[in-house]
Amino acid sequence: MNDRSPLLAAVNSQSSWLITTLCDLVLVESPSDNKPAVDAAVHLVASLAQSIGGRVKLHRQKHFGDILELRFGPARSPRKPILLLGHLDTVWPLGTLRTMPWRKRDGRFFGPGVLDMKSGVVMALAAIRALAQLGVSRPITLLLNPDEEVGSPVSRPITERLALASQCVLVLEAAQGLACKTARKGVGDYRLHVTGVASHSGVDFTSGHSAILELARLLQTVAGFTDLRRGLTVNPGVISGGTRSNVVAEHAFADIDVRIARAGDAARVDKLFRSLRCTDPGCKLEITGGINRPPMERKPGTVALYKQARKLAAELGFQLDEASTGGGSDGNFTAALGVPTLDGLGAVGEGAHAAHESVVIEHLVPRTMLLAALLANL
Ligand SMILES: [Zn+2]
């Protein structure tokens, strides 16, 4: 399709549906840790998909919401599908709507999960509706995960399997400013737990072995793992330990966030953590966790995809830049498998995971046009 006007008209005709549906979906609160709540959002999106001819497959889960796999276009086709990748869970607990209601102000919509990433989900459905209106039929898989905000423990294998069977992956996470994302850092989580020997700090000081002091020494070493030139950062973000100031502490732990820009650093960082040893022979160290998302590196397949998206965006009348981010997404998994992955194709806005989370209304339709153009032309 070289004349874009039918596509523009078809997507434009979806704009009021898009906004009503976005409101409906934001009003169904869906924190990752609440299965019935996430399932309610799954149910809403599944019925919307069915109404536009989508085939629904639920991957049932015990502890998380069900994983929603939707198929559009011909059931049999020589072409591989495009995988549209998103999630229905949010970081916001039930009841957040009371303090962060759905509202429109200053050209934006506000509400829990509106940017991360209920807009992206609804934009994908609107793009598919527009293509159906134009009679464009191609295999599309829309996978919506229930556990992305907690590291995708149950959905990862399904994401990876569907990605390997797809031509490419378009991730519906929010844009970075106005740019899409061609690189993301990998993410790790470690816990250091030190067990020492408790004693009375006044009566019996020398028989104690302080878990707190030992942990403090270890954290100095851990902080030294940061290497900004490699894009490697190590952040002890949580620390806890001890019981009272007059007791030599028996327990202390720290939770540490790790970000890596290079795939090769996963093993390197892990080795550094595993080589940590206590200085005080009376203390014991236990290390749990690891790297849970590989980095999405800026590989040729992704760059080629980005160039196509940039060209389509230019035809639609806007400039699409590329950016890298320190945050992870499910696109990290698909990119690490070598499947061309372009991320940040969802809404434009700000404040993901923050009280001012919002999307800019004027970008909703143009970005949906870009999604539709990608689906029609890739
Ligand atoms: Zn997200």
mmCIF file of C-alpha atoms and ligand atoms in Angstrom:
data_model
loop_
_atom_site.group_PDB
_atom_site.id
_atom_site.type_symbol
_atom_site.label_atom_id
_atom_site.label_comp_id
_atom_site.label_asym_id
_atom_site.label_seq_id
_atom_site.Cartn_x
_atom_site.Cartn_y
_atom_site.Cartn_z
ATOM 1 C CA MET A 1 0.000 0.000 0.000
ATOM 2 C CA ASN A 2 1.612 3.214 -1.069
ATOM 3 C CA ASP A 3 -1.298 5.601 -0.879
ATOM 4 C CA ARG A 4 -1.785 5.919 2.845
ATOM 5 C CA SER A 5 -5.109 7.763 2.769
ATOM 6 C CA PRO A 6 -7.420 4.697 3.099
ATOM 7 C CA LEU A 7 -5.354 3.554 6.095
ATOM 8 C CA LEU A 8 -5.484 7.016 7.650
ATOM 9 C CA ALA A 9 -9.239 7.147 7.203
ATOM 10 C CA ALA A 10 -9.737 3.644 8.603
ATOM 11 C CA VAL A 11 -7.656 4.372 11.721
ATOM 12 C CA ASN A 12 -9.271 7.776 12.170
ATOM 13 C CA SER A 13 -12.675 6.088 12.181
ATOM 14 C CA GLN A 14 -11.491 4.061 15.207
ATOM 15 C CA SER A 15 -10.595 7.063 17.357
ATOM 16 C CA SER A 16 -13.741 7.258 19.485
ATOM 17 C CA TRP A 17 -13.795 3.444 19.923
ATOM 18 C CA LEU A 18 -10.153 3.647 20.996
ATOM 19 C CA ILE A 19 -10.846 6.212 23.712
ATOM 20 C CA THR A 20 -13.982 4.541 25.070
ATOM 21 C CA THR A 21 -12.237 1.166 25.160
ATOM 22 C CA LEU A 22 -9.147 2.617 26.818
ATOM 23 C CA CYS A 23 -11.344 4.075 29.556
ATOM 24 C CA ASP A 24 -13.120 0.718 29.998
ATOM 25 C CA LEU A 25 -9.819 -1.121 30.333
ATOM 26 C CA VAL A 26 -8.232 1.369 32.749
ATOM 27 C CA LEU A 27 -11.323 1.069 34.966
ATOM 28 C CA VAL A 28 -10.602 -2.676 35.325
ATOM 29 C CA GLU A 29 -7.706 -2.473 37.778
ATOM 30 C CA SER A 30 -5.241 -5.323 37.276
ATOM 31 C CA PRO A 31 -2.287 -5.571 39.680
ATOM 32 C CA SER A 32 0.102 -8.434 38.849
ATOM 33 C CA ASP A 33 -0.413 -10.098 42.230
ATOM 34 C CA ASN A 34 -4.206 -10.311 42.011
ATOM 35 C CA LYS A 35 -5.317 -13.153 39.726
ATOM 36 C CA PRO A 36 -9.066 -12.400 39.688
ATOM 37 C CA ALA A 37 -8.380 -8.744 38.894
ATOM 38 C CA VAL A 38 -6.016 -9.519 36.004
ATOM 39 C CA ASP A 39 -8.430 -12.195 34.748
ATOM 40 C CA ALA A 40 -11.178 -9.563 34.589
ATOM 41 C CA ALA A 41 -8.988 -7.490 32.244
ATOM 42 C CA VAL A 42 -8.169 -10.655 30.259
ATOM 43 C CA HIS A 43 -11.891 -11.363 29.930
ATOM 44 C CA LEU A 44 -12.640 -7.852 28.682
ATOM 45 C CA VAL A 45 -9.894 -7.918 26.051
ATOM 46 C CA ALA A 46 -10.756 -11.477 24.960
ATOM 47 C CA SER A 47 -14.348 -10.486 24.253
ATOM 48 C CA LEU A 48 -13.231 -7.353 22.370
ATOM 49 C CA ALA A 49 -10.912 -9.523 20.271
ATOM 50 C CA GLN A 50 -13.670 -12.037 19.534
ATOM 51 C CA SER A 51 -15.923 -9.256 18.324
ATOM 52 C CA ILE A 52 -13.354 -8.508 15.586
ATOM 53 C CA GLY A 53 -12.834 -12.128 14.608
ATOM 54 C CA GLY A 54 -9.937 -12.899 16.930
ATOM 55 C CA ARG A 55 -9.334 -16.511 17.985
ATOM 56 C CA VAL A 56 -8.794 -16.748 21.737
ATOM 57 C CA LYS A 57 -6.471 -19.140 23.531
ATOM 58 C CA LEU A 58 -6.084 -18.909 27.301
ATOM 59 C CA HIS A 59 -3.018 -20.350 28.964
ATOM 60 C CA ARG A 60 -4.485 -20.992 32.397
ATOM 61 C CA GLN A 61 -2.459 -19.962 35.432
ATOM 62 C CA LYS A 62 -2.834 -20.761 39.084
ATOM 63 C CA HIS A 63 -1.119 -17.815 40.741
ATOM 64 C CA PHE A 64 -1.241 -15.178 38.023
ATOM 65 C CA GLY A 65 -3.924 -14.049 35.631
ATOM 66 C CA ASP A 66 -4.312 -16.231 32.561
ATOM 67 C CA ILE A 67 -2.019 -15.596 29.604
ATOM 68 C CA LEU A 68 -4.053 -14.338 26.656
ATOM 69 C CA GLU A 69 -2.988 -15.480 23.185
ATOM 70 C CA LEU A 70 -5.044 -13.933 20.377
ATOM 71 C CA ARG A 71 -4.803 -14.818 16.699
ATOM 72 C CA PHE A 72 -6.035 -12.678 13.833
ATOM 73 C CA GLY A 73 -6.029 -13.156 10.077
ATOM 74 C CA PRO A 74 -6.010 -16.422 8.164
ATOM 75 C CA ALA A 75 -5.660 -19.559 10.318
ATOM 76 C CA ARG A 76 -3.490 -21.111 7.606
ATOM 77 C CA SER A 77 -0.965 -18.977 5.796
ATOM 78 C CA PRO A 78 2.471 -19.445 4.242
ATOM 79 C CA ARG A 79 3.462 -16.238 6.033
ATOM 80 C CA LYS A 80 4.731 -16.209 9.584
ATOM 81 C CA PRO A 81 2.698 -14.032 11.946
ATOM 82 C CA ILE A 82 3.827 -10.729 13.366
ATOM 83 C CA LEU A 83 3.873 -10.989 17.160
ATOM 84 C CA LEU A 84 2.383 -8.000 18.972
ATOM 85 C CA LEU A 85 3.610 -8.250 22.534
ATOM 86 C CA GLY A 86 2.060 -6.635 25.582
ATOM 87 C CA HIS A 87 0.854 -7.153 29.126
ATOM 88 C CA LEU A 88 -2.359 -6.592 31.039
ATOM 89 C CA ASP A 89 -0.950 -6.369 34.553
ATOM 90 C CA THR A 90 -0.028 -3.062 36.188
ATOM 91 C CA VAL A 91 2.002 -2.047 39.231
ATOM 92 C CA TRP A 92 -1.027 -0.403 40.858
ATOM 93 C CA PRO A 93 -2.892 -2.100 43.728
ATOM 94 C CA LEU A 94 -6.685 -2.409 43.741
ATOM 95 C CA GLY A 95 -8.325 0.827 44.842
ATOM 96 C CA THR A 96 -5.752 3.102 43.167
ATOM 97 C CA LEU A 97 -8.578 4.543 41.033
ATOM 98 C CA ARG A 98 -9.837 6.311 44.160
ATOM 99 C CA THR A 99 -6.701 8.479 44.323
ATOM 100 C CA MET A 100 -5.735 8.309 40.622
ATOM 101 C CA PRO A 101 -9.082 8.317 38.804
ATOM 102 C CA TRP A 102 -9.491 8.056 35.041
ATOM 103 C CA ARG A 103 -9.560 11.687 33.942
ATOM 104 C CA LYS A 104 -8.824 13.974 31.019
ATOM 105 C CA ARG A 105 -6.773 17.109 31.644
ATOM 106 C CA ASP A 106 -4.416 19.276 29.564
ATOM 107 C CA GLY A 107 -4.666 17.032 26.509
ATOM 108 C CA ARG A 108 -3.901 13.883 28.480
ATOM 109 C CA PHE A 109 -5.645 10.876 29.897
ATOM 110 C CA PHE A 110 -4.607 9.899 33.427
ATOM 111 C CA GLY A 111 -5.147 6.671 35.360
ATOM 112 C CA PRO A 112 -3.386 3.590 36.713
ATOM 113 C CA GLY A 113 -1.768 1.624 33.881
ATOM 114 C CA VAL A 114 -2.960 4.035 31.196
ATOM 115 C CA LEU A 115 0.578 4.374 29.796
ATOM 116 C CA ASP A 116 2.085 1.100 31.026
ATOM 117 C CA MET A 117 0.455 -0.324 29.030
ATOM 118 C CA LYS A 118 -3.272 -0.370 28.558
ATOM 119 C CA SER A 119 -3.053 2.204 25.756
ATOM 120 C CA GLY A 120 -0.686 -0.053 23.833
ATOM 121 C CA VAL A 121 -3.139 -2.952 24.105
ATOM 122 C CA VAL A 122 -6.101 -0.887 22.930
ATOM 123 C CA MET A 123 -4.052 0.732 20.118
ATOM 124 C CA ALA A 124 -3.153 -2.745 18.830
ATOM 125 C CA LEU A 125 -6.823 -3.762 18.808
ATOM 126 C CA ALA A 126 -7.792 -0.514 17.066
ATOM 127 C CA ALA A 127 -5.087 -1.078 14.415
ATOM 128 C CA ILE A 128 -6.394 -4.609 13.810
ATOM 129 C CA ARG A 129 -9.969 -3.282 13.558
ATOM 130 C CA ALA A 130 -8.827 -0.703 10.988
ATOM 131 C CA LEU A 131 -7.058 -3.363 8.900
ATOM 132 C CA ALA A 132 -10.146 -5.568 8.988
ATOM 133 C CA GLN A 133 -12.154 -2.618 7.704
ATOM 134 C CA LEU A 134 -9.716 -2.289 4.792
ATOM 135 C CA GLY A 135 -9.844 -6.008 4.081
ATOM 136 C CA VAL A 136 -6.139 -6.451 4.881
ATOM 137 C CA SER A 137 -5.643 -9.985 6.138
ATOM 138 C CA ARG A 138 -2.371 -11.320 7.427
ATOM 139 C CA PRO A 139 -1.494 -13.563 10.367
ATOM 140 C CA ILE A 140 -1.081 -11.582 13.574
ATOM 141 C CA THR A 141 -0.543 -12.919 17.090
ATOM 142 C CA LEU A 142 -1.316 -10.642 20.018
ATOM 143 C CA LEU A 143 0.129 -12.005 23.249
ATOM 144 C CA LEU A 144 -0.875 -10.317 26.506
ATOM 145 C CA ASN A 145 0.975 -11.398 29.615
ATOM 146 C CA PRO A 146 -0.275 -11.201 33.230
ATOM 147 C CA ASP A 147 3.109 -11.011 34.998
ATOM 148 C CA GLU A 148 5.366 -8.565 33.136
ATOM 149 C CA GLU A 149 5.660 -6.119 36.028
ATOM 150 C CA VAL A 150 7.054 -8.857 38.280
ATOM 151 C CA GLY A 151 9.611 -10.237 35.809
ATOM 152 C CA SER A 152 7.399 -12.501 33.643
ATOM 153 C CA PRO A 153 8.038 -15.731 35.580
ATOM 154 C CA VAL A 154 5.185 -17.725 33.993
ATOM 155 C CA SER A 155 4.809 -16.068 30.597
ATOM 156 C CA ARG A 156 8.444 -16.095 29.516
ATOM 157 C CA PRO A 157 8.413 -19.578 27.879
ATOM 158 C CA ILE A 158 5.250 -18.761 25.928
ATOM 159 C CA THR A 159 6.626 -15.403 24.804
ATOM 160 C CA GLU A 160 9.792 -17.133 23.621
ATOM 161 C CA ARG A 161 7.956 -19.931 21.817
ATOM 162 C CA LEU A 162 5.625 -17.563 19.973
ATOM 163 C CA ALA A 163 8.491 -15.198 19.105
ATOM 164 C CA LEU A 164 10.490 -18.010 17.506
ATOM 165 C CA ALA A 165 7.493 -18.822 15.297
ATOM 166 C CA SER A 166 7.055 -15.178 14.232
ATOM 167 C CA GLN A 167 8.503 -12.967 11.526
ATOM 168 C CA CYS A 168 9.236 -10.198 14.008
ATOM 169 C CA VAL A 169 8.051 -8.780 17.333
ATOM 170 C CA LEU A 170 6.457 -5.372 17.887
ATOM 171 C CA VAL A 171 6.343 -4.487 21.570
ATOM 172 C CA LEU A 172 3.422 -2.335 22.723
ATOM 173 C CA GLU A 173 5.259 -0.701 25.639
ATOM 174 C CA ALA A 174 5.219 3.096 25.827
ATOM 175 C CA ALA A 175 7.492 5.185 23.644
ATOM 176 C CA GLN A 176 10.591 6.829 25.128
ATOM 177 C CA GLY A 177 9.623 10.467 24.722
ATOM 178 C CA LEU A 178 8.609 10.323 21.056
ATOM 179 C CA ALA A 179 11.114 7.612 20.161
ATOM 180 C CA CYS A 180 10.799 3.867 19.827
ATOM 181 C CA LYS A 181 13.248 1.585 21.589
ATOM 182 C CA THR A 182 15.938 -0.384 19.798
ATOM 183 C CA ALA A 183 17.946 -1.338 22.893
ATOM 184 C CA ARG A 184 17.126 -2.159 26.482
ATOM 185 C CA LYS A 185 19.315 -3.127 29.369
ATOM 186 C CA GLY A 186 19.128 -6.566 30.888
ATOM 187 C CA VAL A 187 17.938 -6.794 34.487
ATOM 188 C CA GLY A 188 19.060 -8.827 37.475
ATOM 189 C CA ASP A 189 18.001 -9.093 41.099
ATOM 190 C CA TYR A 190 20.215 -10.437 43.832
ATOM 191 C CA ARG A 191 19.713 -10.841 47.553
ATOM 192 C CA LEU A 192 22.672 -11.073 49.914
ATOM 193 C CA HIS A 193 21.694 -12.600 53.237
ATOM 194 C CA VAL A 194 24.304 -12.611 55.978
ATOM 195 C CA THR A 195 23.919 -14.737 59.109
ATOM 196 C CA GLY A 196 26.191 -13.798 62.003
ATOM 197 C CA VAL A 197 26.165 -14.591 65.719
ATOM 198 C CA ALA A 198 24.019 -12.552 68.093
ATOM 199 C CA SER A 199 25.287 -11.332 71.454
ATOM 200 C CA HIS A 200 24.664 -8.624 74.083
ATOM 201 C CA SER A 201 26.569 -5.545 72.968
ATOM 202 C CA GLY A 202 27.413 -4.562 76.538
ATOM 203 C CA VAL A 203 27.860 -7.837 78.398
ATOM 204 C CA ASP A 204 29.216 -10.108 75.716
ATOM 205 C CA PHE A 205 30.379 -7.926 72.809
ATOM 206 C CA THR A 206 33.351 -10.011 71.683
ATOM 207 C CA SER A 207 31.418 -13.247 71.238
ATOM 208 C CA GLY A 208 29.164 -11.615 68.646
ATOM 209 C CA HIS A 209 29.700 -11.618 64.876
ATOM 210 C CA SER A 210 27.775 -8.779 63.313
ATOM 211 C CA ALA A 211 25.804 -9.600 60.179
ATOM 212 C CA ILE A 212 25.309 -5.874 59.653
ATOM 213 C CA LEU A 213 29.013 -5.027 59.618
ATOM 214 C CA GLU A 214 29.709 -7.956 57.330
ATOM 215 C CA LEU A 215 26.955 -6.920 54.941
ATOM 216 C CA ALA A 216 28.301 -3.360 54.915
ATOM 217 C CA ARG A 217 31.722 -4.656 53.862
ATOM 218 C CA LEU A 218 30.199 -6.857 51.171
ATOM 219 C CA LEU A 219 28.180 -3.954 49.787
ATOM 220 C CA GLN A 220 31.370 -1.916 49.321
ATOM 221 C CA THR A 221 32.653 -4.725 47.105
ATOM 222 C CA VAL A 222 29.328 -5.052 45.281
ATOM 223 C CA ALA A 223 29.212 -1.309 44.576
ATOM 224 C CA GLY A 224 32.574 -1.725 42.871
ATOM 225 C CA PHE A 225 30.993 -4.016 40.234
ATOM 226 C CA THR A 226 29.422 -0.930 38.607
ATOM 227 C CA ASP A 227 31.142 -0.080 35.342
ATOM 228 C CA LEU A 228 29.437 2.883 33.707
ATOM 229 C CA ARG A 229 31.423 2.618 30.465
ATOM 230 C CA ARG A 230 30.003 -0.887 29.935
ATOM 231 C CA GLY A 231 26.504 0.242 30.895
ATOM 232 C CA LEU A 232 26.689 -1.980 33.961
ATOM 233 C CA THR A 233 25.136 -0.697 37.176
ATOM 234 C CA VAL A 234 24.651 -2.330 40.564
ATOM 235 C CA ASN A 235 22.248 -0.733 43.024
ATOM 236 C CA PRO A 236 21.687 -1.997 46.582
ATOM 237 C CA GLY A 237 18.166 -0.602 46.825
ATOM 238 C CA VAL A 238 16.916 -2.278 50.002
ATOM 239 C CA ILE A 239 18.772 -3.083 53.218
ATOM 240 C CA SER A 240 17.526 -4.520 56.464
ATOM 241 C CA GLY A 241 18.961 -6.227 59.499
ATOM 242 C CA GLY A 242 19.362 -6.426 63.226
ATOM 243 C CA THR A 243 16.788 -6.278 65.997
ATOM 244 C CA ARG A 244 17.914 -3.669 68.570
ATOM 245 C CA SER A 245 20.840 -1.308 68.900
ATOM 246 C CA ASN A 246 22.167 -3.193 71.976
ATOM 247 C CA VAL A 247 22.270 -6.533 70.157
ATOM 248 C CA VAL A 248 25.043 -7.621 67.800
ATOM 249 C CA ALA A 249 23.020 -8.395 64.680
ATOM 250 C CA GLU A 250 22.481 -12.017 63.750
ATOM 251 C CA HIS A 251 20.798 -11.280 60.395
ATOM 252 C CA ALA A 252 21.072 -8.704 57.651
ATOM 253 C CA PHE A 253 20.126 -8.685 54.010
ATOM 254 C CA ALA A 254 20.267 -6.416 50.993
ATOM 255 C CA ASP A 255 18.344 -6.524 47.701
ATOM 256 C CA ILE A 256 20.382 -5.441 44.734
ATOM 257 C CA ASP A 257 19.240 -4.396 41.266
ATOM 258 C CA VAL A 258 21.658 -5.058 38.410
ATOM 259 C CA ARG A 259 21.465 -3.622 34.871
ATOM 260 C CA ILE A 260 23.609 -4.835 31.985
ATOM 261 C CA ALA A 261 23.881 -3.439 28.454
ATOM 262 C CA ARG A 262 25.848 -6.375 27.013
ATOM 263 C CA ALA A 263 24.668 -9.977 26.899
ATOM 264 C CA GLY A 264 28.164 -11.191 27.795
ATOM 265 C CA ASP A 265 28.016 -9.369 31.121
ATOM 266 C CA ALA A 266 25.314 -11.672 32.497
ATOM 267 C CA ALA A 267 27.772 -14.476 33.211
ATOM 268 C CA ARG A 268 30.468 -12.006 34.246
ATOM 269 C CA VAL A 269 28.295 -10.291 36.859
ATOM 270 C CA ASP A 270 26.942 -13.573 38.133
ATOM 271 C CA LYS A 271 30.477 -14.861 38.650
ATOM 272 C CA LEU A 272 31.380 -11.711 40.593
ATOM 273 C CA PHE A 273 28.391 -12.206 42.906
ATOM 274 C CA ARG A 274 29.162 -15.901 43.413
ATOM 275 C CA SER A 275 32.760 -15.059 44.331
ATOM 276 C CA LEU A 276 31.744 -12.879 47.298
ATOM 277 C CA ARG A 277 33.077 -14.163 50.626
ATOM 278 C CA CYS A 278 32.680 -13.010 54.220
ATOM 279 C CA THR A 279 35.665 -11.394 55.927
ATOM 280 C CA ASP A 280 34.447 -12.386 59.409
ATOM 281 C CA PRO A 281 34.769 -16.186 59.705
ATOM 282 C CA GLY A 282 31.851 -16.147 62.146
ATOM 283 C CA CYS A 283 29.468 -14.954 59.411
ATOM 284 C CA LYS A 284 27.839 -16.904 56.613
ATOM 285 C CA LEU A 285 26.668 -15.515 53.275
ATOM 286 C CA GLU A 286 23.789 -16.790 51.189
ATOM 287 C CA ILE A 287 23.219 -15.386 47.692
ATOM 288 C CA THR A 288 19.949 -15.823 45.833
ATOM 289 C CA GLY A 289 18.633 -14.400 42.561
ATOM 290 C CA GLY A 290 20.355 -13.778 39.276
ATOM 291 C CA ILE A 291 20.000 -12.083 35.904
ATOM 292 C CA ASN A 292 16.347 -12.516 34.898
ATOM 293 C CA ARG A 293 16.167 -10.518 31.670
ATOM 294 C CA PRO A 294 18.955 -10.546 29.084
ATOM 295 C CA PRO A 295 19.669 -7.186 27.450
ATOM 296 C CA MET A 296 17.998 -6.284 24.169
ATOM 297 C CA GLU A 297 21.039 -5.342 22.130
ATOM 298 C CA ARG A 298 20.813 -3.136 19.049
ATOM 299 C CA LYS A 299 21.127 -5.930 16.465
ATOM 300 C CA PRO A 300 20.827 -5.642 12.633
ATOM 301 C CA GLY A 301 17.342 -7.270 12.532
ATOM 302 C CA THR A 302 16.011 -4.691 14.980
ATOM 303 C CA VAL A 303 17.730 -1.822 13.163
ATOM 304 C CA ALA A 304 16.177 -2.935 9.846
ATOM 305 C CA LEU A 305 12.777 -3.042 11.522
ATOM 306 C CA TYR A 306 13.327 0.419 12.975
ATOM 307 C CA LYS A 307 14.263 1.826 9.550
ATOM 308 C CA GLN A 308 11.026 0.472 8.073
ATOM 309 C CA ALA A 309 9.052 1.990 10.948
ATOM 310 C CA ARG A 310 10.812 5.328 10.517
ATOM 311 C CA LYS A 311 9.982 5.378 6.797
ATOM 312 C CA LEU A 312 6.322 4.554 7.457
ATOM 313 C CA ALA A 313 6.123 7.195 10.193
ATOM 314 C CA ALA A 314 7.567 9.793 7.797
ATOM 315 C CA GLU A 315 4.864 8.911 5.271
ATOM 316 C CA LEU A 316 2.305 9.362 8.041
ATOM 317 C CA GLY A 317 3.741 12.780 8.786
ATOM 318 C CA PHE A 318 5.894 12.362 11.879
ATOM 319 C CA GLN A 319 9.492 11.691 12.742
ATOM 320 C CA LEU A 320 10.279 8.467 14.603
ATOM 321 C CA ASP A 321 13.599 8.449 16.432
ATOM 322 C CA GLU A 322 15.174 5.499 18.211
ATOM 323 C CA ALA A 323 16.327 5.348 21.824
ATOM 324 C CA SER A 324 17.790 2.958 24.346
ATOM 325 C CA THR A 325 16.579 2.534 27.913
ATOM 326 C CA GLY A 326 17.736 1.023 31.163
ATOM 327 C CA GLY A 327 14.316 -0.537 31.769
ATOM 328 C CA GLY A 328 13.496 -4.075 30.696
ATOM 329 C CA SER A 329 10.426 -5.491 28.934
ATOM 330 C CA ASP A 330 9.320 -8.816 27.466
ATOM 331 C CA GLY A 331 11.031 -7.610 24.273
ATOM 332 C CA ASN A 332 14.328 -8.397 25.998
ATOM 333 C CA PHE A 333 13.506 -12.121 25.787
ATOM 334 C CA THR A 334 12.523 -12.092 22.119
ATOM 335 C CA ALA A 335 15.476 -9.932 21.041
ATOM 336 C CA ALA A 336 17.885 -12.199 22.904
ATOM 337 C CA LEU A 337 16.613 -15.113 20.786
ATOM 338 C CA GLY A 338 17.626 -13.225 17.637
ATOM 339 C CA VAL A 339 14.047 -12.424 16.578
ATOM 340 C CA PRO A 340 13.913 -8.850 15.180
ATOM 341 C CA THR A 341 12.200 -6.842 17.922
ATOM 342 C CA LEU A 342 11.102 -3.230 17.951
ATOM 343 C CA ASP A 343 9.899 -1.822 21.261
ATOM 344 C CA GLY A 344 8.177 1.345 22.422
ATOM 345 C CA LEU A 345 5.406 1.205 19.797
ATOM 346 C CA GLY A 346 2.675 1.963 22.339
ATOM 347 C CA ALA A 347 1.500 5.302 23.635
ATOM 348 C CA VAL A 348 3.369 8.554 24.112
ATOM 349 C CA GLY A 349 3.168 9.859 27.659
ATOM 350 C CA GLU A 350 4.969 10.035 30.973
ATOM 351 C CA GLY A 351 4.940 8.862 34.548
ATOM 352 C CA ALA A 352 4.894 5.067 34.169
ATOM 353 C CA HIS A 353 4.754 3.600 37.725
ATOM 354 C CA ALA A 354 4.212 7.140 39.089
ATOM 355 C CA ALA A 355 1.163 9.068 40.289
ATOM 356 C CA HIS A 356 1.176 11.339 37.215
ATOM 357 C CA GLU A 357 1.028 8.387 34.778
ATOM 358 C CA SER A 358 -0.634 9.736 31.639
ATOM 359 C CA VAL A 359 -0.831 9.491 27.848
ATOM 360 C CA VAL A 360 -0.826 12.375 25.382
ATOM 361 C CA ILE A 361 -4.132 12.193 23.509
ATOM 362 C CA GLU A 362 -2.963 13.770 20.244
ATOM 363 C CA HIS A 363 -0.447 10.963 19.675
ATOM 364 C CA LEU A 364 -2.860 8.059 20.195
ATOM 365 C CA VAL A 365 -4.254 7.982 16.652
ATOM 366 C CA PRO A 366 -0.968 8.672 14.766
ATOM 367 C CA ARG A 367 0.800 5.926 16.727
ATOM 368 C CA THR A 368 -2.085 3.565 16.025
ATOM 369 C CA MET A 369 -1.676 4.455 12.340
ATOM 370 C CA LEU A 370 1.978 3.478 12.574
ATOM 371 C CA LEU A 371 1.053 0.118 14.112
ATOM 372 C CA ALA A 372 -1.515 -0.496 11.382
ATOM 373 C CA ALA A 373 0.977 0.520 8.677
ATOM 374 C CA LEU A 374 3.596 -1.839 10.120
ATOM 375 C CA LEU A 375 1.096 -4.714 10.220
ATOM 376 C CA ALA A 376 0.055 -4.005 6.637
ATOM 377 C CA ASN A 377 3.552 -3.602 5.227
ATOM 378 C CA LEU A 378 6.019 -5.827 7.076
HETATM 379 ZN ZN ZN B 1 5.011 -2.312 30.691
#
